[in-house]
């Protein structure tokens, strides 16, 4: 890349090598597009693992944040900041009656869910959490332990105990693993890092019934699926059930770092003063951004857009599948889409990028496509055109 070399060198010398890097320096973004350091533009159909769910630099978000920048940046959590209360109420109005704890990331929200659950169960000596194979819940020690993929845990032992893994979408195997010590069941209803694997209706409804019968908490990780990505504010709504605990992050902040732990009212007061905290959690700047995300979704009717554009995207992807034998299946819900390939998808991702489209490949063979929920029909058409050319080159 023409102008990136000194930046690549700085990274290689001074930044820990925790990320597989693509040689692309991004300097600007607007809506579904980004610009690189050489002025080349790309359609971003994988904006930050769903972080920029409203597209880049949504005007409502940038305005709300610049307004707040002139007032106060940080209010410590031993005082009150009016925006945090408003944001908590907003999240509750869209989910279920309960309370919210704010953190800075998804893993930290997952960690909070584990702590809440364990503390709630501690009086009955219950602490085991049933987790799903192939899941992903973040990178803290407890979160990698809950995660159902070996590659994230290797070399980090000893890991905390009490996490039991079962195959996804297999209710009987969950039942078989319940013990007197089981306290909760944790899952994503669409596994994101796991390769866009959608939970069956019967599975999720069965888990809800099981949790009711055995007095267990149903914890749903909506970090990737949440805030409109699947055409509902939260993906669990497709299943006609309500979780007891939900975790959010990624697109909740419109590009700013935030995580949220949401628990039903009867469980929410488990975490009392002194039992849990996060110094930066729910700061005014971040809450202003997040409130603007909800406002943008409401004013722009973006859930509806995600459903309409999601249907359109799925139709277009299925048409590609009919033409290319290397596409085995099209998976997902609305704007959380995956193409299962019979070959490694890396070369297709690279080819698409060189033609001006950013997408992702997970699990080697799954192309992941998650455009912003503001996406327009003509942007989908353009992306599909590029993907078509990239596929054509690799059959
Ligand atoms: C990304 C992700 C996390 C972790 O979030 P971070 O903000 O990276 O800590 C947890 N759960 C799911 C489902 C995710 O996709």
mmCIF file of C-alpha atoms and ligand atoms in Angstrom:
data_model
loop_
_atom_site.group_PDB
_atom_site.id
_atom_site.type_symbol
_atom_site.label_atom_id
_atom_site.label_comp_id
_atom_site.label_asym_id
_atom_site.label_seq_id
_atom_site.Cartn_x
_atom_site.Cartn_y
_atom_site.Cartn_z
ATOM 1 C CA UNK A 1 0.000 0.000 0.000
ATOM 2 C CA UNK A 2 1.345 3.388 -1.119
ATOM 3 C CA UNK A 3 1.231 5.447 2.079
ATOM 4 C CA UNK A 4 0.926 2.860 4.823
ATOM 5 C CA UNK A 5 4.438 1.519 5.262
ATOM 6 C CA UNK A 6 5.562 3.629 8.219
ATOM 7 C CA UNK A 7 2.330 2.793 10.016
ATOM 8 C CA UNK A 8 2.801 -0.942 9.457
ATOM 9 C CA UNK A 9 6.342 -0.581 10.820
ATOM 10 C CA UNK A 10 5.164 1.257 13.939
ATOM 11 C CA UNK A 11 2.618 -1.457 14.610
ATOM 12 C CA UNK A 12 5.092 -4.231 14.103
ATOM 13 C CA UNK A 13 7.533 -2.596 16.510
ATOM 14 C CA UNK A 14 5.241 -1.123 19.175
ATOM 15 C CA UNK A 15 1.785 -2.766 19.105
ATOM 16 C CA UNK A 16 1.263 -6.274 20.475
ATOM 17 C CA UNK A 17 0.529 -8.669 17.642
ATOM 18 C CA UNK A 18 -2.892 -9.812 18.918
ATOM 19 C CA UNK A 19 -4.764 -9.239 15.654
ATOM 20 C CA UNK A 20 -4.462 -10.858 12.251
ATOM 21 C CA UNK A 21 -3.974 -7.735 10.172
ATOM 22 C CA UNK A 22 -5.184 -6.694 6.759
ATOM 23 C CA UNK A 23 -2.877 -4.114 5.138
ATOM 24 C CA UNK A 24 -5.455 -1.347 5.067
ATOM 25 C CA UNK A 25 -5.199 2.008 6.859
ATOM 26 C CA UNK A 26 -8.676 3.462 7.291
ATOM 27 C CA UNK A 27 -8.818 7.213 7.777
ATOM 28 C CA UNK A 28 -12.442 8.241 7.231
ATOM 29 C CA UNK A 29 -15.927 6.774 7.251
ATOM 30 C CA UNK A 30 -19.432 7.902 6.334
ATOM 31 C CA UNK A 31 -22.500 5.666 6.315
ATOM 32 C CA UNK A 32 -21.704 2.365 4.625
ATOM 33 C CA UNK A 33 -18.406 3.656 3.201
ATOM 34 C CA UNK A 34 -14.835 4.064 4.412
ATOM 35 C CA UNK A 35 -11.768 5.671 2.844
ATOM 36 C CA UNK A 36 -8.209 4.412 3.089
ATOM 37 C CA UNK A 37 -5.035 6.467 3.409
ATOM 38 C CA UNK A 38 -4.653 6.538 -0.381
ATOM 39 C CA UNK A 39 -8.134 7.931 -0.915
ATOM 40 C CA UNK A 40 -9.599 4.674 -2.189
ATOM 41 C CA UNK A 41 -13.185 4.045 -1.037
ATOM 42 C CA UNK A 42 -14.796 0.799 0.102
ATOM 43 C CA UNK A 43 -18.314 -0.352 0.881
ATOM 44 C CA UNK A 44 -18.098 -1.560 4.465
ATOM 45 C CA UNK A 45 -20.320 -4.629 4.821
ATOM 46 C CA UNK A 46 -18.610 -5.735 8.010
ATOM 47 C CA UNK A 47 -18.309 -2.517 10.000
ATOM 48 C CA UNK A 48 -16.210 -3.379 13.034
ATOM 49 C CA UNK A 49 -17.795 -6.733 13.918
ATOM 50 C CA UNK A 50 -21.139 -4.841 13.985
ATOM 51 C CA UNK A 51 -19.850 -1.939 16.125
ATOM 52 C CA UNK A 52 -20.744 0.634 13.483
ATOM 53 C CA UNK A 53 -24.236 -0.814 13.143
ATOM 54 C CA UNK A 54 -25.641 2.567 12.083
ATOM 55 C CA UNK A 55 -22.834 3.016 9.583
ATOM 56 C CA UNK A 56 -19.824 5.241 10.177
ATOM 57 C CA UNK A 57 -20.151 8.640 11.846
ATOM 58 C CA UNK A 58 -23.949 8.670 12.039
ATOM 59 C CA UNK A 59 -24.824 12.385 12.256
ATOM 60 C CA UNK A 60 -27.101 11.913 15.289
ATOM 61 C CA UNK A 61 -24.321 10.147 17.176
ATOM 62 C CA UNK A 62 -21.571 12.628 16.291
ATOM 63 C CA UNK A 63 -23.850 15.590 17.127
ATOM 64 C CA UNK A 64 -24.900 14.137 20.477
ATOM 65 C CA UNK A 65 -21.300 13.441 21.412
ATOM 66 C CA UNK A 66 -19.975 16.841 20.325
ATOM 67 C CA UNK A 67 -22.757 18.510 22.343
ATOM 68 C CA UNK A 68 -21.839 16.476 25.412
ATOM 69 C CA UNK A 69 -18.104 17.204 24.944
ATOM 70 C CA UNK A 70 -18.817 20.826 25.845
ATOM 71 C CA UNK A 71 -20.524 19.878 29.133
ATOM 72 C CA UNK A 72 -18.654 17.132 30.990
ATOM 73 C CA UNK A 73 -16.615 14.112 29.923
ATOM 74 C CA UNK A 74 -16.743 11.860 32.961
ATOM 75 C CA UNK A 75 -18.984 11.587 36.012
ATOM 76 C CA UNK A 76 -17.886 8.946 38.527
ATOM 77 C CA UNK A 77 -20.416 6.294 39.414
ATOM 78 C CA UNK A 78 -20.740 7.384 43.058
ATOM 79 C CA UNK A 79 -22.618 10.431 41.686
ATOM 80 C CA UNK A 80 -25.521 10.617 39.285
ATOM 81 C CA UNK A 81 -25.381 11.416 35.587
ATOM 82 C CA UNK A 82 -28.762 11.993 34.000
ATOM 83 C CA UNK A 83 -27.852 10.309 30.715
ATOM 84 C CA UNK A 84 -27.090 6.936 32.331
ATOM 85 C CA UNK A 85 -30.546 6.784 33.929
ATOM 86 C CA UNK A 86 -32.188 7.713 30.634
ATOM 87 C CA UNK A 87 -30.223 5.114 28.702
ATOM 88 C CA UNK A 88 -31.018 2.368 31.211
ATOM 89 C CA UNK A 89 -34.726 3.209 30.946
ATOM 90 C CA UNK A 90 -34.491 3.133 27.146
ATOM 91 C CA UNK A 91 -32.872 -0.324 27.107
ATOM 92 C CA UNK A 92 -35.473 -1.661 29.561
ATOM 93 C CA UNK A 93 -38.362 -0.263 27.478
ATOM 94 C CA UNK A 94 -37.085 -2.251 24.488
ATOM 95 C CA UNK A 95 -36.363 -5.461 26.414
ATOM 96 C CA UNK A 96 -37.946 -6.593 29.692
ATOM 97 C CA UNK A 97 -38.698 -5.131 33.109
ATOM 98 C CA UNK A 98 -35.411 -4.984 34.991
ATOM 99 C CA UNK A 99 -32.234 -3.007 35.566
ATOM 100 C CA UNK A 100 -28.978 -2.322 33.733
ATOM 101 C CA UNK A 101 -25.283 -2.268 34.686
ATOM 102 C CA UNK A 102 -22.946 -0.449 32.297
ATOM 103 C CA UNK A 103 -19.470 -1.633 31.338
ATOM 104 C CA UNK A 104 -17.061 -0.811 28.507
ATOM 105 C CA UNK A 105 -17.039 -3.953 26.411
ATOM 106 C CA UNK A 106 -18.856 -7.175 25.642
ATOM 107 C CA UNK A 107 -16.504 -9.435 27.580
ATOM 108 C CA UNK A 108 -16.899 -7.224 30.620
ATOM 109 C CA UNK A 109 -20.694 -7.443 30.330
ATOM 110 C CA UNK A 110 -20.463 -11.245 30.034
ATOM 111 C CA UNK A 111 -18.190 -11.277 33.077
ATOM 112 C CA UNK A 112 -20.803 -9.238 34.948
ATOM 113 C CA UNK A 113 -23.529 -11.709 33.926
ATOM 114 C CA UNK A 114 -21.430 -14.580 35.280
ATOM 115 C CA UNK A 115 -20.826 -12.743 38.559
ATOM 116 C CA UNK A 116 -24.506 -11.839 38.978
ATOM 117 C CA UNK A 117 -25.530 -15.410 38.270
ATOM 118 C CA UNK A 118 -23.002 -16.953 40.643
ATOM 119 C CA UNK A 119 -23.861 -14.549 43.437
ATOM 120 C CA UNK A 120 -27.571 -15.235 42.974
ATOM 121 C CA UNK A 121 -26.901 -18.979 43.127
ATOM 122 C CA UNK A 122 -24.383 -18.802 45.952
ATOM 123 C CA UNK A 123 -26.979 -19.181 48.718
ATOM 124 C CA UNK A 124 -27.949 -22.583 47.332
ATOM 125 C CA UNK A 125 -24.351 -23.457 46.349
ATOM 126 C CA UNK A 126 -25.290 -23.358 42.656
ATOM 127 C CA UNK A 127 -22.679 -22.093 40.215
ATOM 128 C CA UNK A 128 -22.526 -24.277 37.104
ATOM 129 C CA UNK A 129 -23.308 -22.529 33.819
ATOM 130 C CA UNK A 130 -24.245 -24.558 30.758
ATOM 131 C CA UNK A 131 -22.608 -23.057 27.646
ATOM 132 C CA UNK A 132 -22.795 -23.960 23.971
ATOM 133 C CA UNK A 133 -20.147 -25.555 21.774
ATOM 134 C CA UNK A 134 -18.982 -23.197 19.038
ATOM 135 C CA UNK A 135 -20.059 -20.107 21.014
ATOM 136 C CA UNK A 136 -18.075 -16.897 21.563
ATOM 137 C CA UNK A 137 -18.345 -14.655 24.629
ATOM 138 C CA UNK A 138 -15.170 -12.540 24.698
ATOM 139 C CA UNK A 139 -11.586 -12.603 25.940
ATOM 140 C CA UNK A 140 -11.501 -12.291 29.727
ATOM 141 C CA UNK A 141 -10.586 -15.486 31.563
ATOM 142 C CA UNK A 142 -14.182 -16.305 32.494
ATOM 143 C CA UNK A 143 -15.444 -15.330 29.026
ATOM 144 C CA UNK A 144 -12.938 -17.564 27.194
ATOM 145 C CA UNK A 145 -13.922 -20.349 29.571
ATOM 146 C CA UNK A 146 -17.602 -19.880 28.715
ATOM 147 C CA UNK A 147 -16.669 -19.733 25.008
ATOM 148 C CA UNK A 148 -17.168 -23.093 23.301
ATOM 149 C CA UNK A 149 -14.090 -23.062 21.036
ATOM 150 C CA UNK A 150 -10.735 -24.505 22.090
ATOM 151 C CA UNK A 151 -8.570 -22.113 20.066
ATOM 152 C CA UNK A 152 -9.420 -19.197 22.378
ATOM 153 C CA UNK A 153 -8.356 -21.042 25.556
ATOM 154 C CA UNK A 154 -5.080 -22.665 24.590
ATOM 155 C CA UNK A 155 -2.203 -21.651 26.857
ATOM 156 C CA UNK A 156 -4.343 -19.727 29.353
ATOM 157 C CA UNK A 157 -5.039 -22.397 31.965
ATOM 158 C CA UNK A 158 -5.890 -23.036 34.686
ATOM 159 C CA UNK A 159 -9.308 -21.693 33.742
ATOM 160 C CA UNK A 160 -12.111 -21.076 36.261
ATOM 161 C CA UNK A 161 -14.338 -24.083 36.934
ATOM 162 C CA UNK A 162 -18.086 -24.492 36.632
ATOM 163 C CA UNK A 163 -18.561 -24.089 32.861
ATOM 164 C CA UNK A 164 -20.157 -27.071 31.126
ATOM 165 C CA UNK A 165 -20.356 -27.289 27.333
ATOM 166 C CA UNK A 166 -23.049 -28.947 25.234
ATOM 167 C CA UNK A 167 -23.782 -29.133 21.489
ATOM 168 C CA UNK A 168 -25.765 -26.170 20.131
ATOM 169 C CA UNK A 169 -29.408 -26.833 19.203
ATOM 170 C CA UNK A 170 -29.565 -30.075 21.216
ATOM 171 C CA UNK A 171 -32.077 -29.779 24.046
ATOM 172 C CA UNK A 172 -31.631 -33.347 25.277
ATOM 173 C CA UNK A 173 -27.903 -32.884 25.756
ATOM 174 C CA UNK A 174 -28.593 -29.750 27.808
ATOM 175 C CA UNK A 175 -31.055 -31.634 30.019
ATOM 176 C CA UNK A 176 -28.572 -34.454 30.471
ATOM 177 C CA UNK A 177 -25.966 -32.027 31.853
ATOM 178 C CA UNK A 178 -28.177 -30.370 34.489
ATOM 179 C CA UNK A 179 -27.122 -31.037 38.073
ATOM 180 C CA UNK A 180 -28.057 -29.719 41.523
ATOM 181 C CA UNK A 181 -25.301 -27.152 40.982
ATOM 182 C CA UNK A 182 -26.584 -25.763 37.675
ATOM 183 C CA UNK A 183 -27.482 -22.093 37.948
ATOM 184 C CA UNK A 184 -27.839 -20.838 34.360
ATOM 185 C CA UNK A 185 -27.778 -21.510 30.633
ATOM 186 C CA UNK A 186 -25.829 -19.112 28.404
ATOM 187 C CA UNK A 187 -26.140 -18.776 24.624
ATOM 188 C CA UNK A 188 -26.143 -16.545 21.551
ATOM 189 C CA UNK A 189 -29.311 -17.126 19.511
ATOM 190 C CA UNK A 190 -27.261 -16.551 16.374
ATOM 191 C CA UNK A 191 -23.645 -17.628 16.869
ATOM 192 C CA UNK A 192 -21.565 -14.894 15.223
ATOM 193 C CA UNK A 193 -17.896 -15.885 15.548
ATOM 194 C CA UNK A 194 -19.111 -19.484 15.353
ATOM 195 C CA UNK A 195 -20.023 -18.886 11.691
ATOM 196 C CA UNK A 196 -23.597 -17.470 11.663
ATOM 197 C CA UNK A 197 -25.323 -20.489 13.170
ATOM 198 C CA UNK A 198 -28.966 -19.802 14.001
ATOM 199 C CA UNK A 199 -30.646 -21.423 17.010
ATOM 200 C CA UNK A 200 -33.783 -23.476 16.303
ATOM 201 C CA UNK A 201 -37.095 -22.147 17.635
ATOM 202 C CA UNK A 202 -37.786 -25.358 19.536
ATOM 203 C CA UNK A 203 -34.354 -25.295 21.131
ATOM 204 C CA UNK A 204 -34.667 -21.754 22.487
ATOM 205 C CA UNK A 205 -38.267 -22.261 23.627
ATOM 206 C CA UNK A 206 -37.270 -25.556 25.216
ATOM 207 C CA UNK A 207 -34.441 -23.841 27.105
ATOM 208 C CA UNK A 208 -36.882 -21.240 28.383
ATOM 209 C CA UNK A 209 -39.212 -23.956 29.688
ATOM 210 C CA UNK A 210 -36.313 -25.841 31.242
ATOM 211 C CA UNK A 211 -35.095 -22.707 33.003
ATOM 212 C CA UNK A 212 -38.593 -22.024 34.354
ATOM 213 C CA UNK A 213 -39.034 -25.592 35.561
ATOM 214 C CA UNK A 214 -35.621 -25.880 37.211
ATOM 215 C CA UNK A 215 -35.317 -22.263 38.406
ATOM 216 C CA UNK A 216 -32.295 -21.489 36.230
ATOM 217 C CA UNK A 217 -31.364 -18.180 34.651
ATOM 218 C CA UNK A 218 -31.511 -17.965 30.866
ATOM 219 C CA UNK A 219 -28.680 -15.660 29.769
ATOM 220 C CA UNK A 220 -28.655 -14.457 26.160
ATOM 221 C CA UNK A 221 -25.521 -12.864 24.712
ATOM 222 C CA UNK A 222 -26.784 -10.209 22.271
ATOM 223 C CA UNK A 223 -23.409 -8.508 21.895
ATOM 224 C CA UNK A 224 -23.287 -9.160 18.140
ATOM 225 C CA UNK A 225 -26.978 -9.775 17.370
ATOM 226 C CA UNK A 226 -28.381 -6.807 19.303
ATOM 227 C CA UNK A 227 -29.579 -3.292 18.421
ATOM 228 C CA UNK A 228 -31.466 -4.063 15.252
ATOM 229 C CA UNK A 229 -28.979 -6.260 13.384
ATOM 230 C CA UNK A 230 -31.548 -9.039 12.806
ATOM 231 C CA UNK A 231 -34.501 -6.718 12.190
ATOM 232 C CA UNK A 232 -35.635 -6.823 15.837
ATOM 233 C CA UNK A 233 -34.025 -4.682 18.528
ATOM 234 C CA UNK A 234 -32.758 -7.934 20.093
ATOM 235 C CA UNK A 235 -32.572 -11.283 18.291
ATOM 236 C CA UNK A 236 -34.316 -13.211 21.105
ATOM 237 C CA UNK A 237 -37.532 -11.466 20.026
ATOM 238 C CA UNK A 238 -37.679 -13.736 16.972
ATOM 239 C CA UNK A 239 -38.233 -16.637 19.374
ATOM 240 C CA UNK A 240 -41.208 -15.356 21.391
ATOM 241 C CA UNK A 241 -39.346 -15.746 24.681
ATOM 242 C CA UNK A 242 -37.682 -13.410 27.171
ATOM 243 C CA UNK A 243 -34.299 -14.080 28.790
ATOM 244 C CA UNK A 244 -33.620 -13.440 32.488
ATOM 245 C CA UNK A 245 -30.308 -11.804 31.727
ATOM 246 C CA UNK A 246 -29.024 -10.218 28.507
ATOM 247 C CA UNK A 247 -25.649 -8.773 27.570
ATOM 248 C CA UNK A 248 -25.089 -6.037 24.995
ATOM 249 C CA UNK A 249 -22.109 -4.178 23.535
ATOM 250 C CA UNK A 250 -20.760 -3.640 19.991
ATOM 251 C CA UNK A 251 -23.352 -1.489 18.153
ATOM 252 C CA UNK A 252 -24.953 -0.193 21.382
ATOM 253 C CA UNK A 253 -22.539 2.770 21.376
ATOM 254 C CA UNK A 254 -22.740 3.733 17.696
ATOM 255 C CA UNK A 255 -18.936 3.406 17.495
ATOM 256 C CA UNK A 256 -18.126 4.234 21.126
ATOM 257 C CA UNK A 257 -17.081 1.589 23.678
ATOM 258 C CA UNK A 258 -19.936 0.395 25.855
ATOM 259 C CA UNK A 259 -21.273 -2.831 27.294
ATOM 260 C CA UNK A 260 -24.478 -3.462 29.212
ATOM 261 C CA UNK A 261 -25.673 -6.205 31.523
ATOM 262 C CA UNK A 262 -29.471 -6.332 31.746
ATOM 263 C CA UNK A 263 -31.277 -8.460 34.340
ATOM 264 C CA UNK A 264 -34.925 -8.987 35.196
ATOM 265 C CA UNK A 265 -36.051 -6.958 38.173
ATOM 266 C CA UNK A 266 -36.141 -9.901 40.580
ATOM 267 C CA UNK A 267 -32.466 -10.720 39.900
ATOM 268 C CA UNK A 268 -31.104 -7.217 39.300
ATOM 269 C CA UNK A 269 -30.502 -6.282 42.925
ATOM 270 C CA UNK A 270 -28.165 -9.258 43.409
ATOM 271 C CA UNK A 271 -25.204 -6.993 42.681
ATOM 272 C CA UNK A 272 -25.258 -4.606 45.666
ATOM 273 C CA UNK A 273 -22.827 -1.752 46.458
ATOM 274 C CA UNK A 274 -19.281 -3.056 46.657
ATOM 275 C CA UNK A 275 -19.917 -6.316 44.773
ATOM 276 C CA UNK A 276 -19.305 -5.060 41.232
ATOM 277 C CA UNK A 277 -18.149 -1.888 39.474
ATOM 278 C CA UNK A 278 -16.555 -0.372 36.404
ATOM 279 C CA UNK A 279 -14.785 2.990 36.624
ATOM 280 C CA UNK A 280 -15.682 4.188 33.133
ATOM 281 C CA UNK A 281 -19.018 2.352 32.858
ATOM 282 C CA UNK A 282 -21.925 4.470 31.626
ATOM 283 C CA UNK A 283 -19.995 7.735 31.313
ATOM 284 C CA UNK A 284 -21.921 10.725 29.918
ATOM 285 C CA UNK A 285 -20.163 10.801 26.542
ATOM 286 C CA UNK A 286 -20.869 7.145 25.870
ATOM 287 C CA UNK A 287 -24.457 7.344 27.103
ATOM 288 C CA UNK A 288 -25.065 10.379 24.862
ATOM 289 C CA UNK A 289 -23.819 8.318 21.907
ATOM 290 C CA UNK A 290 -25.976 5.345 22.821
ATOM 291 C CA UNK A 291 -29.122 7.419 23.366
ATOM 292 C CA UNK A 292 -28.517 8.864 19.896
ATOM 293 C CA UNK A 293 -28.317 5.312 18.503
ATOM 294 C CA UNK A 294 -31.828 4.580 19.813
ATOM 295 C CA UNK A 295 -33.097 7.934 18.539
ATOM 296 C CA UNK A 296 -31.635 7.208 15.101
ATOM 297 C CA UNK A 297 -33.309 3.798 15.022
ATOM 298 C CA UNK A 298 -36.668 5.276 16.027
ATOM 299 C CA UNK A 299 -36.606 8.364 13.789
ATOM 300 C CA UNK A 300 -35.116 6.509 10.829
ATOM 301 C CA UNK A 301 -37.399 3.458 11.219
ATOM 302 C CA UNK A 302 -34.245 1.384 11.020
ATOM 303 C CA UNK A 303 -35.683 -1.872 12.407
ATOM 304 C CA UNK A 304 -38.061 -1.855 9.471
ATOM 305 C CA UNK A 305 -35.172 -1.041 7.125
ATOM 306 C CA UNK A 306 -33.155 -3.938 8.576
ATOM 307 C CA UNK A 307 -36.052 -6.299 7.861
ATOM 308 C CA UNK A 308 -36.663 -5.047 4.313
ATOM 309 C CA UNK A 309 -33.016 -4.815 3.359
ATOM 310 C CA UNK A 310 -32.332 -8.098 5.178
ATOM 311 C CA UNK A 311 -34.895 -9.897 3.023
ATOM 312 C CA UNK A 312 -33.428 -8.294 -0.064
ATOM 313 C CA UNK A 313 -29.861 -9.229 0.888
ATOM 314 C CA UNK A 314 -30.859 -12.839 1.601
ATOM 315 C CA UNK A 315 -32.655 -13.059 -1.749
ATOM 316 C CA UNK A 316 -29.556 -11.767 -3.554
ATOM 317 C CA UNK A 317 -27.243 -14.139 -1.662
ATOM 318 C CA UNK A 318 -29.486 -17.096 -2.490
ATOM 319 C CA UNK A 319 -29.330 -16.103 -6.148
ATOM 320 C CA UNK A 320 -25.524 -16.225 -5.907
ATOM 321 C CA UNK A 321 -25.777 -19.661 -4.307
ATOM 322 C CA UNK A 322 -27.805 -20.895 -7.288
ATOM 323 C CA UNK A 323 -24.974 -19.820 -9.578
ATOM 324 C CA UNK A 324 -21.881 -20.859 -7.621
ATOM 325 C CA UNK A 325 -21.371 -24.464 -6.550
ATOM 326 C CA UNK A 326 -18.796 -23.430 -3.928
ATOM 327 C CA UNK A 327 -21.596 -21.789 -1.896
ATOM 328 C CA UNK A 328 -23.068 -24.572 0.201
ATOM 329 C CA UNK A 329 -25.634 -22.579 2.124
ATOM 330 C CA UNK A 330 -26.926 -19.132 3.001
ATOM 331 C CA UNK A 331 -27.548 -18.656 6.725
ATOM 332 C CA UNK A 332 -28.602 -16.003 9.194
ATOM 333 C CA UNK A 333 -31.416 -13.622 10.012
ATOM 334 C CA UNK A 334 -31.852 -10.455 7.935
ATOM 335 C CA UNK A 335 -28.691 -8.310 8.072
ATOM 336 C CA UNK A 336 -26.655 -10.951 9.930
ATOM 337 C CA UNK A 337 -25.793 -13.175 7.003
ATOM 338 C CA UNK A 338 -23.316 -15.940 6.322
ATOM 339 C CA UNK A 339 -22.321 -17.866 3.208
ATOM 340 C CA UNK A 340 -21.047 -21.370 3.939
ATOM 341 C CA UNK A 341 -18.380 -22.246 1.352
ATOM 342 C CA UNK A 342 -16.804 -25.508 0.308
ATOM 343 C CA UNK A 343 -13.424 -23.722 0.059
ATOM 344 C CA UNK A 344 -11.392 -21.372 2.280
ATOM 345 C CA UNK A 345 -12.964 -17.906 1.981
ATOM 346 C CA UNK A 346 -9.828 -15.838 2.581
ATOM 347 C CA UNK A 347 -8.994 -15.303 -1.111
ATOM 348 C CA UNK A 348 -12.553 -14.150 -1.835
ATOM 349 C CA UNK A 349 -12.422 -11.622 1.023
ATOM 350 C CA UNK A 350 -9.101 -10.284 -0.349
ATOM 351 C CA UNK A 351 -10.421 -10.139 -3.906
ATOM 352 C CA UNK A 352 -13.589 -8.323 -2.752
ATOM 353 C CA UNK A 353 -11.467 -5.803 -0.847
ATOM 354 C CA UNK A 354 -9.313 -5.066 -3.875
ATOM 355 C CA UNK A 355 -12.555 -4.352 -5.760
ATOM 356 C CA UNK A 356 -13.861 -2.065 -2.993
ATOM 357 C CA UNK A 357 -15.951 -4.256 -0.671
ATOM 358 C CA UNK A 358 -15.103 -5.131 2.951
ATOM 359 C CA UNK A 359 -16.510 -8.402 4.320
ATOM 360 C CA UNK A 360 -15.227 -11.021 6.778
ATOM 361 C CA UNK A 361 -14.387 -14.689 6.753
ATOM 362 C CA UNK A 362 -14.869 -16.691 9.937
ATOM 363 C CA UNK A 363 -14.153 -20.370 10.639
ATOM 364 C CA UNK A 364 -12.122 -20.407 7.371
ATOM 365 C CA UNK A 365 -15.145 -21.208 5.213
ATOM 366 C CA UNK A 366 -17.899 -18.785 6.227
ATOM 367 C CA UNK A 367 -18.193 -15.388 4.548
ATOM 368 C CA UNK A 368 -19.836 -13.051 7.036
ATOM 369 C CA UNK A 369 -21.842 -10.125 5.697
ATOM 370 C CA UNK A 370 -23.320 -7.635 8.151
ATOM 371 C CA UNK A 371 -23.937 -4.234 6.524
ATOM 372 C CA UNK A 372 -25.071 -1.311 8.675
ATOM 373 C CA UNK A 373 -28.816 -1.318 9.392
ATOM 374 C CA UNK A 374 -29.010 1.989 7.515
ATOM 375 C CA UNK A 375 -27.994 0.188 4.301
ATOM 376 C CA UNK A 376 -29.711 1.104 1.027
ATOM 377 C CA UNK A 377 -30.832 -1.153 -1.785
ATOM 378 C CA UNK A 378 -28.331 0.268 -4.258
ATOM 379 C CA UNK A 379 -25.483 -0.364 -1.793
ATOM 380 C CA UNK A 380 -26.556 -4.010 -1.524
ATOM 381 C CA UNK A 381 -26.691 -4.221 -5.327
ATOM 382 C CA UNK A 382 -23.177 -2.796 -5.580
ATOM 383 C CA UNK A 383 -21.833 -5.177 -2.906
ATOM 384 C CA UNK A 384 -23.458 -8.203 -4.526
ATOM 385 C CA UNK A 385 -21.948 -7.173 -7.886
ATOM 386 C CA UNK A 386 -18.454 -7.084 -6.365
ATOM 387 C CA UNK A 387 -18.993 -10.361 -4.518
ATOM 388 C CA UNK A 388 -20.169 -11.934 -7.755
ATOM 389 C CA UNK A 389 -16.936 -10.889 -9.507
ATOM 390 C CA UNK A 390 -14.810 -12.113 -6.598
ATOM 391 C CA UNK A 391 -16.562 -15.498 -6.561
ATOM 392 C CA UNK A 392 -16.241 -15.758 -10.308
ATOM 393 C CA UNK A 393 -12.489 -15.391 -10.042
ATOM 394 C CA UNK A 394 -12.177 -18.222 -7.513
ATOM 395 C CA UNK A 395 -14.292 -21.039 -8.891
HETATM 396 C C1 LIG B 1 -17.640 -9.626 20.293
HETATM 397 C C2 LIG B 1 -18.416 -10.492 21.207
HETATM 398 C C3 LIG B 1 -18.175 -10.510 22.600
HETATM 399 C C4 LIG B 1 -17.013 -9.760 23.222
HETATM 400 O O1 LIG B 1 -17.146 -8.383 23.112
HETATM 401 P P1 LIG B 1 -15.855 -7.441 23.332
HETATM 402 O O2 LIG B 1 -16.428 -6.056 23.291
HETATM 403 O O3 LIG B 1 -14.886 -7.734 22.244
HETATM 404 O O4 LIG B 1 -15.307 -7.777 24.672
HETATM 405 C C5 LIG B 1 -18.991 -11.276 23.393
HETATM 406 N N1 LIG B 1 -20.012 -11.992 22.871
HETATM 407 C C6 LIG B 1 -20.281 -11.994 21.547
HETATM 408 C C7 LIG B 1 -21.434 -12.782 21.038
HETATM 409 C C8 LIG B 1 -19.477 -11.255 20.668
HETATM 410 O O5 LIG B 1 -19.730 -11.288 19.353
#
